[in-house]
mmCIF file of N, CA and C in Angstrom:
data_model
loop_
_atom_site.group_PDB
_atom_site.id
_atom_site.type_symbol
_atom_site.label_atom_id
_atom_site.label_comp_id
_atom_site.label_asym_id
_atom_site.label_seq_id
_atom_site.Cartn_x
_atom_site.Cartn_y
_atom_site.Cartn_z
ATOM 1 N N UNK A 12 30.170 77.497 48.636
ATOM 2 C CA UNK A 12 30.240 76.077 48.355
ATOM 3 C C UNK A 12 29.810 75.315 49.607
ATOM 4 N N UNK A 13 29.408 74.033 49.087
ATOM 5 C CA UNK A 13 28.746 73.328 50.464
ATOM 6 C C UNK A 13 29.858 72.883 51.355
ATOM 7 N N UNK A 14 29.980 72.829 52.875
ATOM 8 C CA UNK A 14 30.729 72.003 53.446
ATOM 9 C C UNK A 14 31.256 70.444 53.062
ATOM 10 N N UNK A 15 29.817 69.804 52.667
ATOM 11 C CA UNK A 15 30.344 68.864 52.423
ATOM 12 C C UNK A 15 31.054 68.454 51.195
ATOM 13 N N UNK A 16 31.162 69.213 50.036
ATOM 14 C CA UNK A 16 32.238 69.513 49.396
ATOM 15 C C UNK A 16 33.162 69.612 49.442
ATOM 16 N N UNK A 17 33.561 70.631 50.125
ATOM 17 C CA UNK A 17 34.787 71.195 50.930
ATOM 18 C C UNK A 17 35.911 69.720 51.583
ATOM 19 N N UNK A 18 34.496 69.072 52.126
ATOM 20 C CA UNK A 18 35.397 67.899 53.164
ATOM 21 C C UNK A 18 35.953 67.162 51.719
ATOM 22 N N UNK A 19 35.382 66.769 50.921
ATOM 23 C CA UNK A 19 35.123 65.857 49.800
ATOM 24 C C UNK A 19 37.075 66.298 49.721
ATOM 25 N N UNK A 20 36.691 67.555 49.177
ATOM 26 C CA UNK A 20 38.283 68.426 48.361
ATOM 27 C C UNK A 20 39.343 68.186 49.158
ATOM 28 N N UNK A 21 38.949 67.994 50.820
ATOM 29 C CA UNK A 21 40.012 68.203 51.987
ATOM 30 C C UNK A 21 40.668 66.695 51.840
ATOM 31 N N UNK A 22 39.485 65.705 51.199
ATOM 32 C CA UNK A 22 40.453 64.344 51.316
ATOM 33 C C UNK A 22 40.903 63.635 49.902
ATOM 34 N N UNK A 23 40.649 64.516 49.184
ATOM 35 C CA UNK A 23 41.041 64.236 47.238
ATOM 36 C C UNK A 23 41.411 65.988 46.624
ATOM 37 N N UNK A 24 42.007 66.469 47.577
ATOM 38 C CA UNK A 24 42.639 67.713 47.075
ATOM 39 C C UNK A 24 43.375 67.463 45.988
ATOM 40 N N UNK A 25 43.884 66.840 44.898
ATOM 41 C CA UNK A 25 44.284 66.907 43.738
ATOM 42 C C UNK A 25 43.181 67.137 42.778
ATOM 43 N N UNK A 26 41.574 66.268 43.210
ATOM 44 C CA UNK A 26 40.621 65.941 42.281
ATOM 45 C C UNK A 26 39.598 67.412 42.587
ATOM 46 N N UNK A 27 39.934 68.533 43.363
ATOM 47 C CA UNK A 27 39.187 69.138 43.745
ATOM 48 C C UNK A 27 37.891 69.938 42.609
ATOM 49 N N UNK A 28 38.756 70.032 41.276
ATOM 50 C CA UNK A 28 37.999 70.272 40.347
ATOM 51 C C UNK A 28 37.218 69.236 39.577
ATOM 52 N N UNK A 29 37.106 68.288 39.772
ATOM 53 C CA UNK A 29 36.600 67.425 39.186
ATOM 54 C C UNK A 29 35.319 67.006 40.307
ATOM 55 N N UNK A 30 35.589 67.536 41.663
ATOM 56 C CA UNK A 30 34.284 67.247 43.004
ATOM 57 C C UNK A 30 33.450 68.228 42.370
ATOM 58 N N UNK A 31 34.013 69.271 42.245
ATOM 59 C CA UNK A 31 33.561 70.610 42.314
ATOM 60 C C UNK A 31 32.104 70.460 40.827
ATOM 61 N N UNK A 32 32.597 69.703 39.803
ATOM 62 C CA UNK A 32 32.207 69.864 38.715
ATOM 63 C C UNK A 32 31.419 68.514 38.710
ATOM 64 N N UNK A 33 31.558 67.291 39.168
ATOM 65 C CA UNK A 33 30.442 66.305 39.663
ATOM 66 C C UNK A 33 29.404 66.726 40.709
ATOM 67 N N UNK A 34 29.652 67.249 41.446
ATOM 68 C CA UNK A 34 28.468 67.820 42.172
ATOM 69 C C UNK A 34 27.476 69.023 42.216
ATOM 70 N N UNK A 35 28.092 69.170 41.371
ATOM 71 C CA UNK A 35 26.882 70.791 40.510
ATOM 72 C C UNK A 35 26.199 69.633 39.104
ATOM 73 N N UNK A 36 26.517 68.463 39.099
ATOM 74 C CA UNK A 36 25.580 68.243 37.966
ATOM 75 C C UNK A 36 25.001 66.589 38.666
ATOM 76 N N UNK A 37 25.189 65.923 39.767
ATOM 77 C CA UNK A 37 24.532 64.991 40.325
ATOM 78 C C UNK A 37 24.707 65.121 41.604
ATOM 79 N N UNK A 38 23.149 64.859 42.080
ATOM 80 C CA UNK A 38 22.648 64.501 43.248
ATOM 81 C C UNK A 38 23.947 63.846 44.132
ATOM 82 N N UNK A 39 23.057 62.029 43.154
ATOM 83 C CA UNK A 39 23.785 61.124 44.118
ATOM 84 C C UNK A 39 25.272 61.345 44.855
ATOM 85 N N UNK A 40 25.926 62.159 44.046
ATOM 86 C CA UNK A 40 27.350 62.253 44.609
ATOM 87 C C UNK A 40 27.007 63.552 45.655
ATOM 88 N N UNK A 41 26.426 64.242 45.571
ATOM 89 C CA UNK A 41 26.154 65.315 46.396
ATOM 90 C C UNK A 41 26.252 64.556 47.887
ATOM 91 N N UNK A 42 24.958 63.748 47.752
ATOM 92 C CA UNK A 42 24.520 62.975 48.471
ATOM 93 C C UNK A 42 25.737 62.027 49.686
ATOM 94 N N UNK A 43 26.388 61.553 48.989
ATOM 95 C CA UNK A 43 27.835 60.785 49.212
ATOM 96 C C UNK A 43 28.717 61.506 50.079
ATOM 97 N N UNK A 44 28.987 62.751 49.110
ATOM 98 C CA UNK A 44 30.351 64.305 50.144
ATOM 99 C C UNK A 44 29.395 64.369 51.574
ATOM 100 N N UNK A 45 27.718 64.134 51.470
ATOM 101 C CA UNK A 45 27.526 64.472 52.715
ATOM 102 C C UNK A 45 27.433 63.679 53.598
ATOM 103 N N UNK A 46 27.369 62.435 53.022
ATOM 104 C CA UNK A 46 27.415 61.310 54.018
ATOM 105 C C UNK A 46 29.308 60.994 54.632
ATOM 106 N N UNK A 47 29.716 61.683 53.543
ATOM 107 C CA UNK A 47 30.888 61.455 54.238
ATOM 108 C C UNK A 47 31.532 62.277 55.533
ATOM 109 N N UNK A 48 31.252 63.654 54.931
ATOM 110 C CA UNK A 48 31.576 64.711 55.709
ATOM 111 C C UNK A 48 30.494 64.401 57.710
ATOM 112 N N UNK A 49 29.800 63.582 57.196
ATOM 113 C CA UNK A 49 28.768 63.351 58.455
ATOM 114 C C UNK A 49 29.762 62.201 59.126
ATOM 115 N N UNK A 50 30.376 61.195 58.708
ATOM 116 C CA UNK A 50 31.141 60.200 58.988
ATOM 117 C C UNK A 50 32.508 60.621 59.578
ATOM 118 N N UNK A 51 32.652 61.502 58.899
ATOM 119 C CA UNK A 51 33.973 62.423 59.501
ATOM 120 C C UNK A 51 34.080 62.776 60.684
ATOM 121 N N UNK A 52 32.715 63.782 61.252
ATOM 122 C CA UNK A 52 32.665 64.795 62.107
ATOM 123 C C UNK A 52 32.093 63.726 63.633
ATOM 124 N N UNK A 53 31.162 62.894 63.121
ATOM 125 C CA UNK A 53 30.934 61.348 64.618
ATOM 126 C C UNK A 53 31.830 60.926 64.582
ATOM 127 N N UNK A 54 33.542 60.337 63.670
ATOM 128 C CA UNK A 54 34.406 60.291 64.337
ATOM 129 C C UNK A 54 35.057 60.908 65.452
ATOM 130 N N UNK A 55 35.049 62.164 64.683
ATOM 131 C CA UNK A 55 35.970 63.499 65.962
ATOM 132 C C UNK A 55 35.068 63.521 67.304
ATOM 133 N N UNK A 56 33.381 63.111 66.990
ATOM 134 C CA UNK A 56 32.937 63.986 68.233
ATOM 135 C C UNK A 56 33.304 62.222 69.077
ATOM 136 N N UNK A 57 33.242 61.400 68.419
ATOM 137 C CA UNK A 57 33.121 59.814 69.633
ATOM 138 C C UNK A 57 34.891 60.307 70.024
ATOM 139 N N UNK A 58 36.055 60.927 69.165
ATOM 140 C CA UNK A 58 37.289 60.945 69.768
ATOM 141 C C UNK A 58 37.354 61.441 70.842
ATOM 142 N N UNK A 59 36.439 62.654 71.126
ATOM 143 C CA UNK A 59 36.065 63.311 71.861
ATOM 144 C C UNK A 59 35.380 62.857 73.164
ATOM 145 N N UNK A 60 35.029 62.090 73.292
ATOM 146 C CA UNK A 60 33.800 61.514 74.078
ATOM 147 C C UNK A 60 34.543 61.115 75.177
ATOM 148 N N UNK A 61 34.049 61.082 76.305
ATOM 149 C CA UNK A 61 34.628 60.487 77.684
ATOM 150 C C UNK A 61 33.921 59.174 77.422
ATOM 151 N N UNK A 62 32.358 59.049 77.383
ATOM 152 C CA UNK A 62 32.087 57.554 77.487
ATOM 153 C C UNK A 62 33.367 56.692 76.747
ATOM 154 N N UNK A 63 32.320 55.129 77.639
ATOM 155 C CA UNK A 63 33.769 53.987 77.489
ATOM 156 C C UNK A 63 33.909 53.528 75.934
ATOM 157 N N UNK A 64 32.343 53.749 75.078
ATOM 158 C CA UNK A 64 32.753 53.341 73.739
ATOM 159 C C UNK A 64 33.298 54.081 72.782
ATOM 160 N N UNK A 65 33.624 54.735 73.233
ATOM 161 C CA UNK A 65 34.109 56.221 72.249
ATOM 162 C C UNK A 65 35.215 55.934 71.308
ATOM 163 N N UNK A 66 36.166 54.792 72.020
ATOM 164 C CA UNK A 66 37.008 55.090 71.024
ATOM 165 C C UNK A 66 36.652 53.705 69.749
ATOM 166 N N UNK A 67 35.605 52.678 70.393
ATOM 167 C CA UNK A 67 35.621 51.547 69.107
ATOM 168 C C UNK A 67 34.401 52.640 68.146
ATOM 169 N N UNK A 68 33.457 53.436 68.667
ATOM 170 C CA UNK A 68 32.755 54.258 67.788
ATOM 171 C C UNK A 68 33.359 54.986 66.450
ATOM 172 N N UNK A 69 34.371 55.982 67.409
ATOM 173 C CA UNK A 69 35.214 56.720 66.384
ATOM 174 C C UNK A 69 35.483 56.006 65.293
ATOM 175 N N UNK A 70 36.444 54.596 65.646
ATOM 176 C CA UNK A 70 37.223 53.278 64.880
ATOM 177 C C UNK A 70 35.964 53.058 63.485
ATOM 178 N N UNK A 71 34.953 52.782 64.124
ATOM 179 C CA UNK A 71 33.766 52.453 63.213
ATOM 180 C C UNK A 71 33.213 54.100 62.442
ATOM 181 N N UNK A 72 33.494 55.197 62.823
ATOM 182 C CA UNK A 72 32.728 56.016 61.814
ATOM 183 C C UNK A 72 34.683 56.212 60.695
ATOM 184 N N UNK A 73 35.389 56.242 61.174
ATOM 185 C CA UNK A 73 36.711 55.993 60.252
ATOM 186 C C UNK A 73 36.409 55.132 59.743
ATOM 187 N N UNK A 74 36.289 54.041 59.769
ATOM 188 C CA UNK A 74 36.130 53.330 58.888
ATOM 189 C C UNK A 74 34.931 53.258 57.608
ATOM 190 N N UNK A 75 33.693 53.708 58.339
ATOM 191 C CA UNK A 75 32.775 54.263 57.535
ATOM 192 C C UNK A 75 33.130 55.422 56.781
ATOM 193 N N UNK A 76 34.081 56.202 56.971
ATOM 194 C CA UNK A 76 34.322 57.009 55.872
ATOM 195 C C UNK A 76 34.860 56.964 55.199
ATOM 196 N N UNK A 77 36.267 55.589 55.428
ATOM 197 C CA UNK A 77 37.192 55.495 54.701
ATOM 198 C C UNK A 77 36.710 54.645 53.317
ATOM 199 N N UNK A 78 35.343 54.132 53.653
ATOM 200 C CA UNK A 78 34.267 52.923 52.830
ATOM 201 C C UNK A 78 33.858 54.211 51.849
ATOM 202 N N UNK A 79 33.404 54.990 52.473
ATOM 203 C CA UNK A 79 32.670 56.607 52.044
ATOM 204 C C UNK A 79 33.405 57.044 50.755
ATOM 205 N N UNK A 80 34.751 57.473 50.918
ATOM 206 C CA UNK A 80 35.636 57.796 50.291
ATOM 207 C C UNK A 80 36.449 57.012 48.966
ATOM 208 N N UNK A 81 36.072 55.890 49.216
ATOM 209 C CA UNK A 81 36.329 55.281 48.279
ATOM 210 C C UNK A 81 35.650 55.074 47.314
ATOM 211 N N UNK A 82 34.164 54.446 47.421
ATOM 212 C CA UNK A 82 33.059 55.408 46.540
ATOM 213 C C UNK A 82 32.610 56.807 45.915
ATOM 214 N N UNK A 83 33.236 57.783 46.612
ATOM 215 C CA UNK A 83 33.528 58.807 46.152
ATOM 216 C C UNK A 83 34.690 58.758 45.103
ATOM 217 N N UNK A 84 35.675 58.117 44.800
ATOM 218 C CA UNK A 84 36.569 58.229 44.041
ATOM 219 C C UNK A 84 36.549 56.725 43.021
ATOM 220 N N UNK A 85 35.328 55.721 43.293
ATOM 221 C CA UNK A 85 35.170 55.258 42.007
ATOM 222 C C UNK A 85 33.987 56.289 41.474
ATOM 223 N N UNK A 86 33.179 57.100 41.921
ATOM 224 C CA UNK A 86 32.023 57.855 41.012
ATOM 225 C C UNK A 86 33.294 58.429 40.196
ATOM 226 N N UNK A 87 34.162 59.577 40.700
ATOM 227 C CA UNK A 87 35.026 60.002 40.006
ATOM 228 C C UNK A 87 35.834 59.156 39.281
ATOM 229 N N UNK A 88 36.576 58.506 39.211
ATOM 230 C CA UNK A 88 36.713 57.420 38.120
ATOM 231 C C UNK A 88 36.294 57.437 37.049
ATOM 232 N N UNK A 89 35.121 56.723 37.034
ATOM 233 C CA UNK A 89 34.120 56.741 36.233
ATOM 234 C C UNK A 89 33.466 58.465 35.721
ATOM 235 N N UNK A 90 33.247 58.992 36.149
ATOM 236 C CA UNK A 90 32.822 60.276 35.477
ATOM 237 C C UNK A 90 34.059 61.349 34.362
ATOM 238 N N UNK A 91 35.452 60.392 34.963
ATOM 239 C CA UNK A 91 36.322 60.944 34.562
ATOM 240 C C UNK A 91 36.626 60.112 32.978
ATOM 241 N N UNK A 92 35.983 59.284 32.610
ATOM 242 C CA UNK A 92 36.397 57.928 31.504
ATOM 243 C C UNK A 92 35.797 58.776 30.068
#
């Protein structure tokens, strides 16, 4: 299974079968788990970061994922109707 799946399941682990089964039949959401899972991981690495902007970076890719994630769970929503 793809990673970015995986992340998808790691933050809607109840809906995991329902990621699992939207993304073997559309792109666009494919598309989404990976933009998220990408939003995820420039958080950790700016947490990481000695430079001085590191931590409003991180702030901004959290928040970009938390934007991420929520679109991920109106597609599901909706695919679920």
């Amino acid at each position: 299974m793809d990673q970015s799946i995986l992340v998808a399941i790691a933050r809607f682990p109840d809906r995991g079968h329902a990621i699992e089964e939207l993304a073997r039949t559309n792109e666009d959401f494919r598309l989404l788990c990976a933009d998220l899972a990408d939003a995820e991981a420039a958080a950790v690495r700016w947490e990481y970061s000695s430079l001085p902007v590191s931590a409003e970076r991180s702030a901004e890719y959290r928040e970009l994922a938390r934007d991420l994630a929520a679109e991920l769970a109106a597609m599901l929503d909706r695919h679920a109707q």
